Short mmCIF file of C-alpha atoms in Angstrom, two decimals:
data_model
loop_
_atom_site.label_atom_id
_atom_site.label_comp_id
_atom_site.label_asym_id
_atom_site.label_seq_id
_atom_site.Cartn_x
_atom_site.Cartn_y
_atom_site.Cartn_z
CA GLN L 30 7.77 6.27 -15.35
CA VAL L 31 6.88 7.60 -11.91
CA GLN L 32 6.11 4.89 -9.40
CA LEU L 33 5.11 5.04 -5.74
CA VAL L 34 5.15 1.65 -4.08
CA GLN L 35 3.88 1.38 -0.52
CA SER L 36 4.60 -1.16 2.17
CA GLY L 37 2.12 -3.87 3.05
CA ALA L 38 -0.91 -3.99 5.22
CA GLU L 39 -0.51 -3.58 9.00
CA VAL L 40 -2.62 -4.71 11.96
CA GLU L 41 -1.93 -2.86 15.19
CA LYS L 42 -3.44 -2.63 18.70
CA PRO L 43 -4.85 0.59 20.08
CA GLY L 44 -2.14 2.72 21.54
CA ALA L 45 0.58 1.29 19.30
CA SER L 46 2.36 3.05 16.45
CA VAL L 47 2.57 2.21 12.75
CA LYS L 48 5.10 3.22 10.14
CA VAL L 49 4.31 3.01 6.41
CA SER L 50 6.83 3.48 3.63
CA CYS L 51 6.43 4.86 0.10
CA LYS L 52 9.30 3.91 -2.23
CA THR L 53 9.53 6.31 -5.14
CA SER L 54 11.19 6.03 -8.53
CA GLY L 55 11.12 7.56 -12.00
CA TYR L 56 11.73 11.19 -11.00
CA THR L 57 14.10 13.39 -9.05
CA PHE L 58 13.08 12.73 -5.47
CA THR L 59 13.91 16.19 -4.03
CA THR L 60 11.99 18.06 -6.71
CA TYR L 61 8.44 17.26 -5.68
CA ALA L 62 6.50 17.49 -2.40
CA MET L 63 4.88 14.34 -1.08
CA HIS L 64 1.64 14.14 0.83
CA TRP L 65 -0.17 11.47 2.81
CA VAL L 66 -3.96 11.03 2.49
CA ARG L 67 -6.16 8.43 4.15
CA GLN L 68 -9.53 6.96 3.38
CA ALA L 69 -11.46 5.39 6.24
CA PRO L 70 -14.28 2.97 5.43
CA GLY L 71 -17.21 4.91 4.04
CA GLN L 72 -15.48 8.26 4.61
CA ARG L 73 -14.12 10.90 2.31
CA LEU L 74 -10.43 11.25 1.56
CA GLU L 75 -8.62 13.08 4.36
CA TRP L 76 -5.39 15.02 3.96
CA LEU L 77 -2.85 14.18 6.71
CA GLY L 78 0.22 16.16 5.90
CA TRP L 79 3.08 16.83 3.50
CA ILE L 80 6.84 17.06 3.28
CA ASN L 81 9.12 19.18 1.14
CA ALA L 82 11.51 16.46 0.00
CA ALA L 83 14.19 19.03 -0.75
CA ASN L 84 14.55 20.46 2.78
CA GLY L 85 12.46 18.21 4.98
CA ASN L 86 9.99 20.88 5.96
CA THR L 87 6.65 19.42 6.98
CA LYS L 88 3.09 20.45 7.67
CA TYR L 89 0.46 18.31 9.32
CA SER L 90 -3.24 18.25 9.84
CA GLN L 91 -4.10 19.71 13.20
CA LYS L 92 -6.71 16.99 13.58
CA LEU L 93 -3.97 14.42 14.24
CA GLN L 94 -2.77 16.47 17.22
CA GLY L 95 0.90 15.71 17.02
CA ARG L 96 0.51 11.95 16.48
CA PHE L 97 1.63 12.04 12.84
CA THR L 98 5.15 12.37 11.42
CA ILE L 99 6.48 12.34 7.85
CA THR L 100 10.19 11.65 7.17
CA THR L 101 12.32 10.84 4.19
CA ASP L 102 15.37 8.77 3.31
CA THR L 103 16.66 10.79 0.42
CA SER L 104 19.39 8.35 -0.58
CA ALA L 105 16.84 5.54 -0.85
CA THR L 106 14.11 7.85 -2.24
CA ILE L 107 11.61 6.65 0.35
CA VAL L 108 8.98 8.69 2.21
CA TYR L 109 7.67 7.43 5.54
CA MET L 110 4.65 8.21 7.60
CA GLU L 111 4.31 7.27 11.25
CA LEU L 112 1.13 7.47 13.28
CA SER L 113 1.32 6.94 17.05
CA SER L 114 -1.21 6.33 19.83
CA LEU L 115 -3.39 4.50 17.41
CA LYS L 116 -7.16 4.57 17.81
CA SER L 117 -9.83 2.40 16.18
CA GLU L 118 -10.84 5.42 14.09
CA ASP L 119 -7.38 5.44 12.50
CA THR L 120 -8.37 2.26 10.61
CA ALA L 121 -8.06 3.32 6.96
CA ILE L 122 -6.25 2.94 3.72
CA TYR L 123 -3.22 5.30 3.76
CA TYR L 124 -1.93 6.71 0.48
CA CYS L 125 1.17 8.61 -0.41
CA ALA L 126 0.52 11.12 -3.20
CA ARG L 127 3.07 13.16 -5.16
CA GLU L 128 2.28 16.65 -6.31
CA ARG L 129 1.74 17.28 -10.01
CA SER L 130 4.18 20.23 -10.28
CA ILE L 131 7.27 21.49 -8.51
CA SER L 132 5.40 24.55 -7.27
CA GLY L 133 4.70 22.98 -3.92
CA ASP L 134 1.02 23.87 -4.07
CA SER L 135 -0.45 21.55 -6.66
CA CYS L 136 -2.76 18.57 -6.71
CA TYR L 137 -1.73 14.93 -6.95
CA SER L 138 -0.72 13.37 -10.22
CA HIS L 139 0.69 10.15 -8.78
CA TRP L 140 -0.55 8.00 -5.93
CA GLY L 141 0.79 4.93 -4.19
CA GLN L 142 -1.33 1.79 -4.24
CA GLY L 143 -2.46 2.34 -0.66
CA THR L 144 -1.68 0.57 2.62
CA LEU L 145 -4.47 -0.77 4.81
CA VAL L 146 -3.86 -0.06 8.46
CA THR L 147 -6.25 -1.86 10.83
CA VAL L 148 -6.39 -0.88 14.47
CA SER L 149 -8.01 -3.60 16.54
CA SER L 150 -7.60 -5.12 19.93
CA GLU Z 20 -11.56 24.57 6.77
CA ILE Z 21 -13.17 24.59 3.33
CA VAL Z 22 -15.96 22.05 3.14
CA LEU Z 23 -16.65 20.61 -0.32
CA THR Z 24 -20.15 19.22 -0.88
CA GLN Z 25 -20.72 17.06 -3.92
CA SER Z 26 -24.06 16.30 -5.48
CA PRO Z 27 -25.73 14.06 -6.19
CA GLY Z 28 -24.41 11.33 -3.91
CA THR Z 29 -25.19 8.68 -6.48
CA LEU Z 30 -25.92 9.06 -10.19
CA SER Z 31 -27.59 6.08 -11.89
CA LEU Z 32 -27.19 6.28 -15.63
CA SER Z 33 -26.78 4.11 -18.69
CA PRO Z 34 -23.76 3.92 -21.04
CA GLY Z 35 -23.97 6.70 -23.59
CA GLU Z 36 -25.77 9.09 -21.29
CA ARG Z 37 -24.47 12.39 -20.06
CA ALA Z 38 -23.30 12.76 -16.42
CA THR Z 39 -23.14 16.10 -14.60
CA LEU Z 40 -21.47 16.20 -11.21
CA SER Z 41 -21.41 19.16 -8.90
CA CYS Z 42 -18.97 20.35 -6.26
CA ARG Z 43 -19.86 23.26 -4.03
CA ALA Z 44 -17.34 24.89 -1.72
CA SER Z 45 -18.19 26.53 1.62
CA GLN Z 46 -16.01 29.49 0.62
CA SER Z 47 -14.43 30.64 -2.62
CA VAL Z 48 -11.68 28.51 -4.09
CA ALA Z 49 -9.30 29.80 -6.75
CA SER Z 50 -9.88 27.77 -9.88
CA LYS Z 51 -6.23 26.84 -10.16
CA TYR Z 52 -6.53 25.01 -6.88
CA LEU Z 53 -9.50 22.79 -7.69
CA ALA Z 54 -8.96 19.24 -8.91
CA TRP Z 55 -11.08 16.19 -9.75
CA TYR Z 56 -10.18 12.53 -9.25
CA GLN Z 57 -11.72 9.27 -10.31
CA GLN Z 58 -11.54 6.23 -8.05
CA LYS Z 59 -12.46 2.64 -8.97
CA PRO Z 60 -12.98 -0.08 -6.35
CA GLY Z 61 -9.77 -1.32 -4.80
CA GLN Z 62 -7.67 1.35 -6.58
CA ALA Z 63 -6.08 4.63 -5.64
CA PRO Z 64 -7.63 7.82 -7.04
CA THR Z 65 -6.41 9.03 -10.39
CA LEU Z 66 -6.20 12.65 -11.44
CA LEU Z 67 -8.77 13.79 -14.01
CA PHE Z 68 -8.52 17.61 -13.85
CA TYR Z 69 -6.32 20.22 -12.32
CA GLY Z 70 -6.99 23.93 -12.33
CA ALA Z 71 -10.72 23.10 -12.53
CA SER Z 72 -10.72 22.56 -16.28
CA SER Z 73 -7.30 21.26 -17.42
CA ARG Z 74 -7.36 17.55 -18.31
CA ALA Z 75 -4.61 15.43 -16.83
CA THR Z 76 -2.49 13.29 -19.10
CA GLY Z 77 -4.43 10.65 -20.94
CA ILE Z 78 -7.93 11.81 -19.93
CA PRO Z 79 -10.30 11.55 -22.90
CA ASP Z 80 -12.15 14.65 -24.11
CA ARG Z 81 -15.55 13.27 -23.20
CA PHE Z 82 -14.59 14.55 -19.75
CA SER Z 83 -14.78 18.28 -19.10
CA GLY Z 84 -14.42 20.45 -16.04
CA SER Z 85 -15.70 23.94 -15.37
CA GLY Z 86 -16.60 26.41 -12.68
CA SER Z 87 -15.24 29.10 -10.44
CA GLY Z 88 -15.59 30.50 -6.94
CA THR Z 89 -17.79 28.13 -5.01
CA GLU Z 90 -19.37 26.10 -7.84
CA PHE Z 91 -17.52 23.55 -9.92
CA THR Z 92 -18.82 20.94 -12.36
CA LEU Z 93 -17.46 17.75 -13.88
CA THR Z 94 -19.25 16.57 -17.01
CA ILE Z 95 -18.95 13.28 -18.85
CA SER Z 96 -20.56 13.77 -22.22
CA ARG Z 97 -21.20 10.12 -23.08
CA LEU Z 98 -20.57 7.52 -20.43
CA GLU Z 99 -18.36 4.59 -21.35
CA PRO Z 100 -18.43 1.38 -19.28
CA GLU Z 101 -15.06 2.26 -17.74
CA ASP Z 102 -16.42 5.58 -16.44
CA PHE Z 103 -18.61 3.98 -13.78
CA ALA Z 104 -16.68 4.91 -10.64
CA VAL Z 105 -16.59 7.37 -7.73
CA TYR Z 106 -15.53 10.97 -8.43
CA TYR Z 107 -14.05 13.37 -5.89
CA CYS Z 108 -13.35 17.09 -6.00
CA HIS Z 109 -10.38 18.42 -4.10
CA GLN Z 110 -9.29 21.91 -3.08
CA HIS Z 111 -5.63 22.73 -2.39
CA ASP Z 112 -6.16 26.48 -2.05
CA ASN Z 113 -6.37 26.61 1.71
CA SER Z 114 -4.88 24.42 4.44
CA PRO Z 115 -6.01 21.91 5.37
CA ARG Z 116 -6.54 20.50 1.94
CA THR Z 117 -9.97 18.94 1.65
CA PHE Z 118 -11.98 16.58 -0.54
CA GLY Z 119 -15.64 16.25 -1.32
CA GLN Z 120 -17.53 13.19 -0.08
CA GLY Z 121 -17.69 11.79 -3.63
CA THR Z 122 -20.30 11.09 -6.28
CA LYS Z 123 -20.79 7.48 -7.31
CA VAL Z 124 -21.70 7.04 -10.96
CA GLU Z 125 -23.34 3.66 -11.29
CA ILE Z 126 -24.92 1.69 -14.07
CA GLU Z 127 -28.68 2.03 -14.07
#
């Protein structure tokens, strides 16, 4: 079955960077797009960006202003997200989420368990 | 950016009652690009509906989804204890993808 297993919680200082991994299994890695979504305390879910796992093409939320990067390790079937110049408002649970279909424009049928990133001095 | 507004914010009901949740979009969303998720405390969201009205795998038929354009509805015909959770609508028609703020269905 499809599984997305994320790395553990992180605590970082303002201005630092954080990298979170999402290890996938149970499907052909390059067939489906992967997205990252975050949920800050008391806030709605927020889309951050996505990667075409077949060719590495990415698209990011403009709100993150170039601080956010998604990469893949195809041989290890892992997707990474990295957020730099961390601010306190980046404190949130970060989820990887796989699209439901191979169309590249579908909703999310599978989610990672979430990774809490806390930004605090 | 398409803003999704869900109502009510909280729905207090008893098991066995009917729940009707609304999702209104700030501009038209093609039905095929509207999804609903359920989220329980401490868990990731799970997909309930895609294409506004197509149930995801394993979703019981007491759940139904409907709507078009700017108005979408999620209905739970008879609430079971496991249905008390937060529900989010999600549009993936336009970039950036966006979510509603959620409706909490709580036990009265």
